[in-house]
Amino acid sequence: IYNDLATISMKIGEALSDRKQLEDALQYYEKGISIDKKYYGEIHPNIAAAYSHMSSVYSLMGRFEKAFDFIEKSLTLLQKIYRGKHPNIATVIYNKGELYSKQKNYKEAVRYKEEGLNMYKELVPATHPSIKVMEADLENNKKLLRGQTK
């Protein structure tokens, strides 16, 4: 329930540019993580997902250093859980690229988005709808990068 409350607070905070809602979201995610750790232990996909969502909240707040910290925590945890390639790992790698994109570091954005997308394509059917969305987003980042390097 705390994770659901966090997601709702994050969406409201994003829609209304309400920092208090974003701070509430972080607190809810932390409470959810605390409960998940109690019942599942330190290594569980729910915890990795919450870290990834916390990264998104920090990104919305413009606190990119914290956003990168939490995306790394999510990635590290997922790599321990799945011990190889997995769609969730690919998504988090891709999302790391999105953090770089939000900072207008398109070189790193393209690098991580390509890595995440390539892994994702290996693991899901070619008709998966996320592939088209990711490809279009990546192409946009490539165009932005070309604009920076002219």
Coordinates of N, CA, C and O in Angstrom, one line a residue:
I1 N 0.8 -1.2 0.0 CA 0.0 0.0 0.0 C 0.9 1.3 0.0 O 0.5 2.2 -0.7
Y2 N 2.0 1.2 0.7 CA 2.9 2.4 0.8 C 3.4 2.7 -0.6 O 3.5 3.8 -1.0
N3 N 3.8 1.6 -1.4 CA 4.3 1.8 -2.7 C 3.2 2.5 -3.6 O 3.5 3.3 -4.5
D4 N 2.0 2.0 -3.4 CA 0.9 2.6 -4.2 C 0.7 4.1 -3.8 O 0.5 5.0 -4.7
L5 N 0.7 4.4 -2.5 CA 0.6 5.8 -2.1 C 1.7 6.6 -2.6 O 1.5 7.8 -3.0
A6 N 2.9 6.0 -2.7 CA 4.1 6.7 -3.2 C 3.9 7.1 -4.7 O 4.2 8.2 -5.1
T7 N 3.4 6.1 -5.4 CA 3.2 6.3 -6.9 C 2.2 7.4 -7.1 O 2.3 8.3 -7.9
I8 N 1.1 7.4 -6.3 CA 0.1 8.4 -6.4 C 0.6 9.8 -6.1 O 0.4 10.8 -6.8
S9 N 1.4 9.9 -5.0 CA 2.0 11.1 -4.6 C 3.0 11.6 -5.7 O 3.0 12.8 -6.0
M10 N 3.7 10.7 -6.3 CA 4.7 11.1 -7.3 C 4.0 11.6 -8.5 O 4.3 12.7 -9.1
K11 N 2.9 11.0 -8.9 CA 2.1 11.5 -10.1 C 1.5 12.8 -9.8 O 1.5 13.7 -10.7
I12 N 0.9 13.0 -8.6 CA 0.3 14.3 -8.3 C 1.5 15.4 -8.2 O 1.3 16.5 -8.8
G13 N 2.6 15.0 -7.6 CA 3.7 16.0 -7.5 C 4.2 16.4 -8.9 O 4.5 17.5 -9.1
E14 N 4.3 15.4 -9.8 CA 4.7 15.7 -11.1 C 3.7 16.6 -11.9 O 4.1 17.6 -12.5
A15 N 2.5 16.2 -11.8 CA 1.4 17.0 -12.5 C 1.3 18.4 -12.0 O 1.1 19.3 -12.8
L16 N 1.4 18.6 -10.7 CA 1.2 19.9 -10.1 C 2.5 20.6 -9.8 O 2.5 21.7 -9.2
S17 N 3.6 20.0 -10.1 CA 4.9 20.6 -9.7 C 4.9 20.9 -8.2 O 5.4 21.9 -7.7
D18 N 4.4 19.9 -7.4 CA 4.3 20.0 -6.0 C 5.4 19.3 -5.3 O 5.3 18.1 -5.2
R19 N 6.3 20.0 -4.7 CA 7.5 19.4 -4.1 C 7.1 18.6 -2.8 O 7.6 17.6 -2.5
K20 N 6.1 19.1 -2.1 CA 5.6 18.4 -0.9 C 5.1 17.0 -1.3 O 5.4 16.0 -0.6
Q21 N 4.4 16.9 -2.4 CA 3.9 15.6 -2.8 C 5.0 14.6 -3.2 O 5.0 13.5 -2.9
L22 N 6.1 15.2 -3.8 CA 7.3 14.4 -4.2 C 8.0 14.0 -2.9 O 8.4 12.8 -2.8
E23 N 8.1 14.8 -1.9 CA 8.7 14.4 -0.7 C 7.9 13.4 0.0 O 8.5 12.4 0.6
D24 N 6.6 13.5 0.0 CA 5.7 12.4 0.5 C 5.9 11.1 -0.2 O 6.0 10.1 0.5
A25 N 6.1 11.2 -1.5 CA 6.3 10.0 -2.3 C 7.6 9.2 -1.8 O 7.6 8.0 -1.6
L26 N 8.6 10.0 -1.5 CA 9.9 9.4 -1.1 C 9.7 8.7 0.3 O 10.2 7.6 0.5
Q27 N 8.9 9.4 1.2 CA 8.7 8.8 2.5 C 7.9 7.5 2.4 O 8.1 6.5 3.1
Y28 N 6.9 7.5 1.5 CA 6.1 6.3 1.3 C 6.9 5.2 0.7 O 6.8 4.0 1.2
Y29 N 7.8 5.5 -0.2 CA 8.7 4.5 -0.8 C 9.6 3.9 0.3 O 9.8 2.7 0.4
E30 N 10.1 4.8 1.2 CA 11.0 4.3 2.2 C 10.3 3.4 3.2 O 10.8 2.4 3.7
K31 N 9.0 3.7 3.5 CA 8.2 2.9 4.4 C 8.0 1.5 3.8 O 8.0 0.5 4.4
G32 N 7.6 1.6 2.5 CA 7.4 0.3 1.7 C 8.6 -0.6 1.7 O 8.6 -1.8 1.9
I33 N 9.8 0.1 1.5 CA 11.0 -0.7 1.4 C 11.3 -1.3 2.8 O 11.7 -2.5 2.9
S34 N 11.1 -0.6 3.9 CA 11.3 -1.1 5.2 C 10.5 -2.3 5.5 O 11.0 -3.3 6.0
I35 N 9.2 -2.3 5.1 CA 8.3 -3.4 5.2 C 8.8 -4.6 4.3 O 8.8 -5.8 4.8
D36 N 9.1 -4.3 3.1 CA 9.6 -5.4 2.2 C 10.8 -6.0 2.7 O 10.9 -7.3 2.6
K37 N 11.8 -5.3 3.2 CA 13.0 -5.9 3.7 C 12.7 -6.8 4.9 O 13.3 -7.8 5.1
K38 N 11.7 -6.4 5.7 CA 11.4 -7.2 6.9 C 10.8 -8.5 6.5 O 11.1 -9.6 7.1
Y39 N 10.0 -8.6 5.4 CA 9.4 -9.8 5.0 C 10.1 -10.6 4.0 O 10.0 -11.8 3.9
Y40 N 10.8 -9.9 3.1 CA 11.5 -10.6 2.0 C 13.0 -10.6 2.1 O 13.7 -11.3 1.3
G41 N 13.6 -9.9 3.0 CA 15.0 -9.8 3.1 C 15.5 -8.6 2.3 O 14.7 -7.8 1.7
E42 N 16.8 -8.5 2.2 CA 17.4 -7.3 1.5 C 17.4 -7.4 0.0 O 17.6 -6.4 -0.7
I43 N 17.2 -8.6 -0.5 CA 17.3 -8.8 -2.0 C 16.0 -9.2 -2.5 O 15.6 -10.4 -2.4
H44 N 15.2 -8.3 -3.1 CA 13.9 -8.7 -3.7 C 13.6 -7.7 -4.8 O 13.9 -6.5 -4.7
P45 N 12.9 -8.1 -5.8 CA 12.5 -7.2 -6.9 C 11.7 -6.0 -6.5 O 11.8 -5.0 -7.1
N46 N 10.8 -6.2 -5.5 CA 10.0 -5.0 -5.0 C 10.9 -3.9 -4.5 O 10.6 -2.7 -4.8
I47 N 12.0 -4.3 -3.9 CA 12.9 -3.2 -3.3 C 13.6 -2.6 -4.5 O 13.7 -1.3 -4.5
A48 N 14.1 -3.3 -5.5 CA 14.7 -2.8 -6.6 C 13.8 -1.8 -7.4 O 14.2 -0.7 -7.8
A49 N 12.5 -2.2 -7.5 CA 11.5 -1.3 -8.2 C 11.3 0.0 -7.4 O 11.3 1.0 -8.0
A50 N 11.3 -0.1 -6.1 CA 11.1 1.1 -5.3 C 12.3 2.0 -5.4 O 12.1 3.2 -5.5
Y51 N 13.5 1.4 -5.4 CA 14.7 2.3 -5.6 C 14.6 3.0 -7.0 O 14.9 4.2 -7.1
S52 N 14.2 2.3 -8.0 CA 14.1 2.9 -9.3 C 13.0 4.0 -9.3 O 13.3 5.1 -9.9
H53 N 11.9 3.8 -8.6 CA 10.9 4.8 -8.5 C 11.4 6.0 -7.7 O 11.1 7.2 -8.1
M54 N 12.2 5.8 -6.7 CA 12.8 6.9 -5.9 C 13.7 7.7 -6.8 O 13.8 8.9 -6.7
S55 N 14.4 7.0 -7.7 CA 15.3 7.7 -8.6 C 14.5 8.7 -9.5 O 14.9 9.8 -9.7
S56 N 13.3 8.2 -9.9 CA 12.4 9.1 -10.7 C 12.0 10.3 -9.9 O 11.9 11.4 -10.5
V57 N 11.6 10.1 -8.7 CA 11.2 11.2 -7.8 C 12.3 12.2 -7.7 O 12.1 13.4 -7.9
Y58 N 13.5 11.7 -7.4 CA 14.6 12.6 -7.2 C 14.9 13.4 -8.5 O 15.2 14.6 -8.5
S59 N 14.7 12.7 -9.7 CA 14.9 13.3 -10.9 C 13.9 14.5 -11.1 O 14.2 15.6 -11.6
L60 N 12.6 14.2 -10.8 CA 11.6 15.2 -10.9 C 11.9 16.4 -10.0 O 11.5 17.6 -10.3
M61 N 12.6 16.2 -8.9 CA 13.0 17.3 -8.0 C 14.2 18.0 -8.5 O 14.7 19.0 -7.8
G62 N 14.9 17.5 -9.5 CA 16.1 18.1 -10.0 C 17.3 17.7 -9.2 O 18.4 18.3 -9.3
R63 N 17.2 16.6 -8.4 CA 18.3 16.2 -7.5 C 18.9 15.0 -8.2 O 18.7 13.8 -7.8
F64 N 19.7 15.2 -9.2 CA 20.2 14.2 -10.1 C 21.2 13.3 -9.4 O 21.3 12.1 -9.7
E65 N 22.0 13.8 -8.5 CA 23.0 13.0 -7.8 C 22.3 11.9 -7.0 O 22.7 10.7 -7.1
K66 N 21.2 12.3 -6.3 CA 20.4 11.3 -5.6 C 19.7 10.3 -6.6 O 19.6 9.1 -6.3
A67 N 19.3 10.9 -7.7 CA 18.6 10.0 -8.7 C 19.5 9.0 -9.2 O 19.2 7.8 -9.3
F68 N 20.8 9.3 -9.5 CA 21.8 8.4 -9.9 C 22.1 7.4 -8.9 O 22.3 6.2 -9.1
D69 N 22.2 7.8 -7.6 CA 22.4 6.9 -6.5 C 21.4 5.8 -6.5 O 21.7 4.6 -6.3
F70 N 20.1 6.2 -6.6 CA 19.1 5.2 -6.5 C 18.9 4.3 -7.7 O 18.6 3.1 -7.6
I71 N 19.2 4.8 -8.9 CA 19.1 4.0 -10.1 C 20.2 3.0 -10.0 O 20.1 1.8 -10.4
E72 N 21.4 3.3 -9.5 CA 22.5 2.4 -9.3 C 22.1 1.3 -8.2 O 22.5 0.1 -8.4
K73 N 21.5 1.7 -7.2 CA 21.0 0.7 -6.1 C 20.1 -0.3 -6.8 O 20.2 -1.5 -6.5
S74 N 19.2 0.2 -7.6 CA 18.2 -0.6 -8.3 C 18.9 -1.6 -9.2 O 18.7 -2.8 -9.2
L75 N 19.8 -1.1 -10.0 CA 20.6 -1.9 -10.9 C 21.4 -3.0 -10.2 O 21.4 -4.2 -10.6
T76 N 22.1 -2.6 -9.2 CA 22.9 -3.5 -8.5 C 22.1 -4.7 -7.9 O 22.4 -5.8 -7.9
L77 N 21.0 -4.3 -7.3 CA 20.1 -5.3 -6.7 C 19.5 -6.2 -7.7 O 19.5 -7.4 -7.6
L78 N 19.1 -5.7 -8.9 CA 18.5 -6.5 -9.9 C 19.6 -7.5 -10.5 O 19.3 -8.6 -10.8
Q79 N 20.8 -7.0 -10.6 CA 21.9 -7.9 -11.1 C 22.1 -9.0 -10.1 O 22.4 -10.2 -10.5
K80 N 22.0 -8.8 -8.8 CA 22.1 -9.8 -7.8 C 21.0 -10.8 -7.9 O 21.1 -12.0 -7.7
I81 N 19.8 -10.3 -8.1 CA 18.6 -11.1 -8.2 C 18.6 -12.0 -9.4 O 18.4 -13.2 -9.3
Y82 N 18.8 -11.5 -10.6 CA 18.7 -12.2 -11.9 C 20.0 -12.8 -12.4 O 19.9 -13.7 -13.2
R83 N 21.1 -12.3 -11.9 CA 22.4 -12.9 -12.3 C 22.6 -13.1 -13.8 O 23.0 -14.2 -14.3
G84 N 22.2 -12.1 -14.6 CA 22.3 -12.2 -16.0 C 21.4 -11.2 -16.6 O 21.0 -10.2 -16.0
K85 N 21.1 -11.4 -17.9 CA 20.2 -10.5 -18.6 C 18.8 -10.7 -18.2 O 18.3 -11.8 -18.0
H86 N 18.0 -9.6 -18.0 CA 16.6 -9.6 -17.7 C 16.0 -8.3 -18.1 O 16.6 -7.3 -18.1
P87 N 14.7 -8.4 -18.6 CA 14.0 -7.2 -19.0 C 14.0 -6.0 -18.0 O 14.2 -4.9 -18.3
N88 N 13.9 -6.4 -16.7 CA 14.0 -5.3 -15.7 C 15.3 -4.7 -15.6 O 15.4 -3.4 -15.4
I89 N 16.4 -5.4 -15.8 CA 17.7 -4.8 -15.8 C 17.9 -3.9 -17.0 O 18.4 -2.8 -16.9
A90 N 17.4 -4.4 -18.2 CA 17.5 -3.6 -19.4 C 16.7 -2.3 -19.2 O 17.2 -1.2 -19.6
T91 N 15.6 -2.3 -18.6 CA 14.8 -1.1 -18.4 C 15.5 -0.1 -17.5 O 15.5 1.1 -17.7
V92 N 16.1 -0.6 -16.4 CA 16.8 0.3 -15.5 C 18.0 0.9 -16.2 O 18.3 2.1 -16.0
I93 N 18.7 0.1 -17.0 CA 19.9 0.7 -17.8 C 19.3 1.8 -18.7 O 19.9 2.9 -18.8
Y94 N 18.3 1.5 -19.4 CA 17.6 2.5 -20.3 C 17.3 3.7 -19.5 O 17.5 4.9 -19.9
N95 N 16.7 3.5 -18.3 CA 16.3 4.7 -17.5 C 17.4 5.5 -17.0 O 17.3 6.7 -16.8
K96 N 18.6 4.8 -16.8 CA 19.8 5.6 -16.4 C 20.1 6.5 -17.6 O 20.5 7.7 -17.3
G97 N 19.9 6.1 -18.8 CA 20.1 6.9 -20.0 C 19.2 8.1 -19.9 O 19.6 9.2 -20.3
E98 N 18.0 7.9 -19.5 CA 17.0 9.0 -19.4 C 17.4 10.0 -18.4 O 17.2 11.2 -18.6
L99 N 18.1 9.6 -17.3 CA 18.6 10.6 -16.3 C 19.7 11.5 -17.0 O 19.7 12.7 -16.8
Y100 N 20.5 10.9 -17.8 CA 21.5 11.7 -18.5 C 20.9 12.6 -19.5 O 21.3 13.7 -19.7
S101 N 19.8 12.1 -20.2 CA 19.1 12.9 -21.1 C 18.5 14.2 -20.5 O 18.5 15.3 -21.0
K102 N 17.9 14.0 -19.3 CA 17.3 15.1 -18.5 C 18.4 16.2 -18.2 O 18.1 17.3 -18.0
Q103 N 19.6 15.7 -18.1 CA 20.7 16.7 -17.8 C 21.4 17.2 -19.1 O 22.4 17.9 -19.0
K104 N 20.8 16.8 -20.2 CA 21.3 17.2 -21.5 C 22.7 16.6 -21.9 O 23.4 17.2 -22.7
N105 N 23.0 15.5 -21.2 CA 24.2 14.8 -21.5 C 23.9 13.7 -22.5 O 23.7 12.5 -22.1
Y106 N 23.7 14.1 -23.8 CA 23.1 13.1 -24.8 C 24.1 12.0 -25.2 O 23.7 11.0 -25.5
K107 N 25.4 12.3 -25.0 CA 26.4 11.2 -25.3 C 26.2 10.1 -24.4 O 26.1 8.9 -24.8
E108 N 26.1 10.3 -23.1 CA 25.9 9.2 -22.1 C 24.4 8.7 -22.2 O 24.2 7.5 -22.1
A109 N 23.5 9.6 -22.5 CA 22.1 9.1 -22.7 C 22.0 8.1 -23.8 O 21.4 7.0 -23.6
V110 N 22.6 8.4 -24.9 CA 22.5 7.5 -26.0 C 23.2 6.2 -25.7 O 22.7 5.1 -26.0
R111 N 24.4 6.3 -25.0 CA 25.1 5.1 -24.7 C 24.3 4.1 -23.8 O 24.1 2.9 -24.1
Y112 N 23.7 4.6 -22.8 CA 22.9 3.8 -21.9 C 21.6 3.3 -22.5 O 21.1 2.2 -22.3
K113 N 21.0 4.2 -23.2 CA 19.7 3.8 -23.9 C 19.9 2.8 -24.9 O 19.1 1.8 -25.0
E114 N 21.0 2.9 -25.7 CA 21.3 1.8 -26.6 C 21.6 0.5 -25.9 O 21.1 -0.6 -26.4
E115 N 22.4 0.5 -24.9 CA 22.7 -0.7 -24.1 C 21.4 -1.3 -23.6 O 21.2 -2.5 -23.7
G116 N 20.6 -0.5 -22.9 CA 19.3 -1.0 -22.4 C 18.4 -1.6 -23.5 O 17.8 -2.7 -23.3
L117 N 18.2 -0.8 -24.6 CA 17.3 -1.3 -25.6 C 17.8 -2.5 -26.3 O 17.0 -3.5 -26.6
N118 N 19.1 -2.6 -26.5 CA 19.7 -3.9 -27.1 C 19.4 -5.1 -26.3 O 19.1 -6.2 -26.8
M119 N 19.6 -4.9 -25.0 CA 19.4 -6.1 -24.0 C 17.9 -6.4 -24.1 O 17.5 -7.6 -24.1
Y120 N 17.1 -5.4 -24.0 CA 15.6 -5.6 -24.0 C 15.1 -6.3 -25.2 O 14.3 -7.3 -25.1
K121 N 15.7 -6.0 -26.4 CA 15.3 -6.6 -27.6 C 15.7 -8.1 -27.7 O 15.1 -8.9 -28.3
E122 N 16.8 -8.4 -26.9 CA 17.2 -9.8 -26.8 C 16.2 -10.7 -26.0 O 16.2 -11.9 -26.2
L123 N 15.5 -10.0 -25.2 CA 14.7 -10.7 -24.1 C 13.2 -10.7 -24.3 O 12.5 -11.6 -23.7
V124 N 12.7 -9.8 -25.1 CA 11.2 -9.8 -25.3 C 10.9 -10.0 -26.8 O 11.8 -9.8 -27.6
P125 N 9.7 -10.3 -27.1 CA 9.3 -10.5 -28.5 C 9.5 -9.1 -29.3 O 9.3 -8.1 -28.7
A126 N 9.9 -9.2 -30.5 CA 10.1 -8.1 -31.4 C 8.9 -7.2 -31.5 O 9.0 -6.0 -31.8
T127 N 7.7 -7.7 -31.2 CA 6.5 -6.9 -31.3 C 6.1 -6.2 -30.0 O 5.1 -5.6 -30.0
H128 N 6.9 -6.4 -29.0 CA 6.6 -5.7 -27.7 C 6.5 -4.2 -27.9 O 7.4 -3.6 -28.5
P129 N 5.4 -3.6 -27.5 CA 5.1 -2.2 -27.7 C 6.2 -1.2 -27.1 O 6.4 -0.1 -27.7
S130 N 6.9 -1.6 -26.1 CA 7.9 -0.8 -25.5 C 9.1 -0.5 -26.4 O 9.7 0.5 -26.3
I131 N 9.3 -1.5 -27.3 CA 10.5 -1.4 -28.2 C 10.3 -0.2 -29.1 O 11.2 0.6 -29.2
K132 N 9.1 0.0 -29.6 CA 8.9 1.2 -30.5 C 9.1 2.5 -29.8 O 9.7 3.4 -30.3
V133 N 8.5 2.5 -28.6 CA 8.6 3.8 -27.7 C 10.1 4.1 -27.4 O 10.6 5.2 -27.6
M134 N 10.8 3.0 -27.0 CA 12.3 3.2 -26.7 C 13.1 3.6 -27.9 O 14.0 4.5 -27.8
E135 N 12.8 3.0 -29.0 CA 13.5 3.3 -30.3 C 13.3 4.8 -30.7 O 14.2 5.5 -31.1
A136 N 12.0 5.2 -30.6 CA 11.7 6.6 -31.0 C 12.4 7.6 -30.0 O 13.0 8.6 -30.5
D137 N 12.4 7.3 -28.7 CA 13.1 8.1 -27.8 C 14.6 8.1 -28.0 O 15.2 9.2 -27.9
L138 N 15.2 7.0 -28.2 CA 16.6 6.9 -28.5 C 16.9 7.7 -29.8 O 17.9 8.5 -29.8
E139 N 16.2 7.6 -30.8 CA 16.4 8.4 -32.0 C 16.4 9.9 -31.7 O 17.2 10.6 -32.3
N140 N 15.4 10.3 -30.9 CA 15.4 11.7 -30.5 C 16.6 12.1 -29.8 O 17.2 13.2 -30.1
N141 N 17.1 11.3 -28.9 CA 18.4 11.6 -28.2 C 19.6 11.7 -29.2 O 20.5 12.5 -29.0
K142 N 19.6 10.8 -30.2 CA 20.6 10.8 -31.2 C 20.6 12.1 -31.9 O 21.7 12.7 -32.2
K143 N 19.4 12.6 -32.3 CA 19.3 13.9 -33.0 C 19.8 15.0 -32.1 O 20.5 15.9 -32.6
L144 N 19.4 15.0 -30.8 CA 19.9 16.0 -29.9 C 21.4 16.0 -29.8 O 22.0 17.1 -29.7
L145 N 22.0 14.8 -29.7 CA 23.4 14.7 -29.7 C 24.1 15.2 -30.9 O 25.1 16.0 -30.8
R146 N 23.5 14.9 -32.1 CA 24.1 15.5 -33.3 C 24.0 17.0 -33.3 O 25.0 17.6 -33.8
G147 N 23.0 17.5 -32.8 CA 22.8 19.0 -32.7 C 23.9 19.6 -31.7 O 24.4 20.7 -32.0
Q148 N 24.3 18.9 -30.7 CA 25.3 19.3 -29.8 C 26.7 19.3 -30.4 O 27.6 20.0 -30.1
T149 N 26.9 18.3 -31.4 CA 28.3 18.1 -31.9 C 28.6 18.8 -33.2 O 29.6 18.7 -33.7
K150 N 27.6 19.6 -33.6 CA 27.8 20.4 -34.9 C 28.7 21.6 -34.6 O 28.7 22.1 -33.6

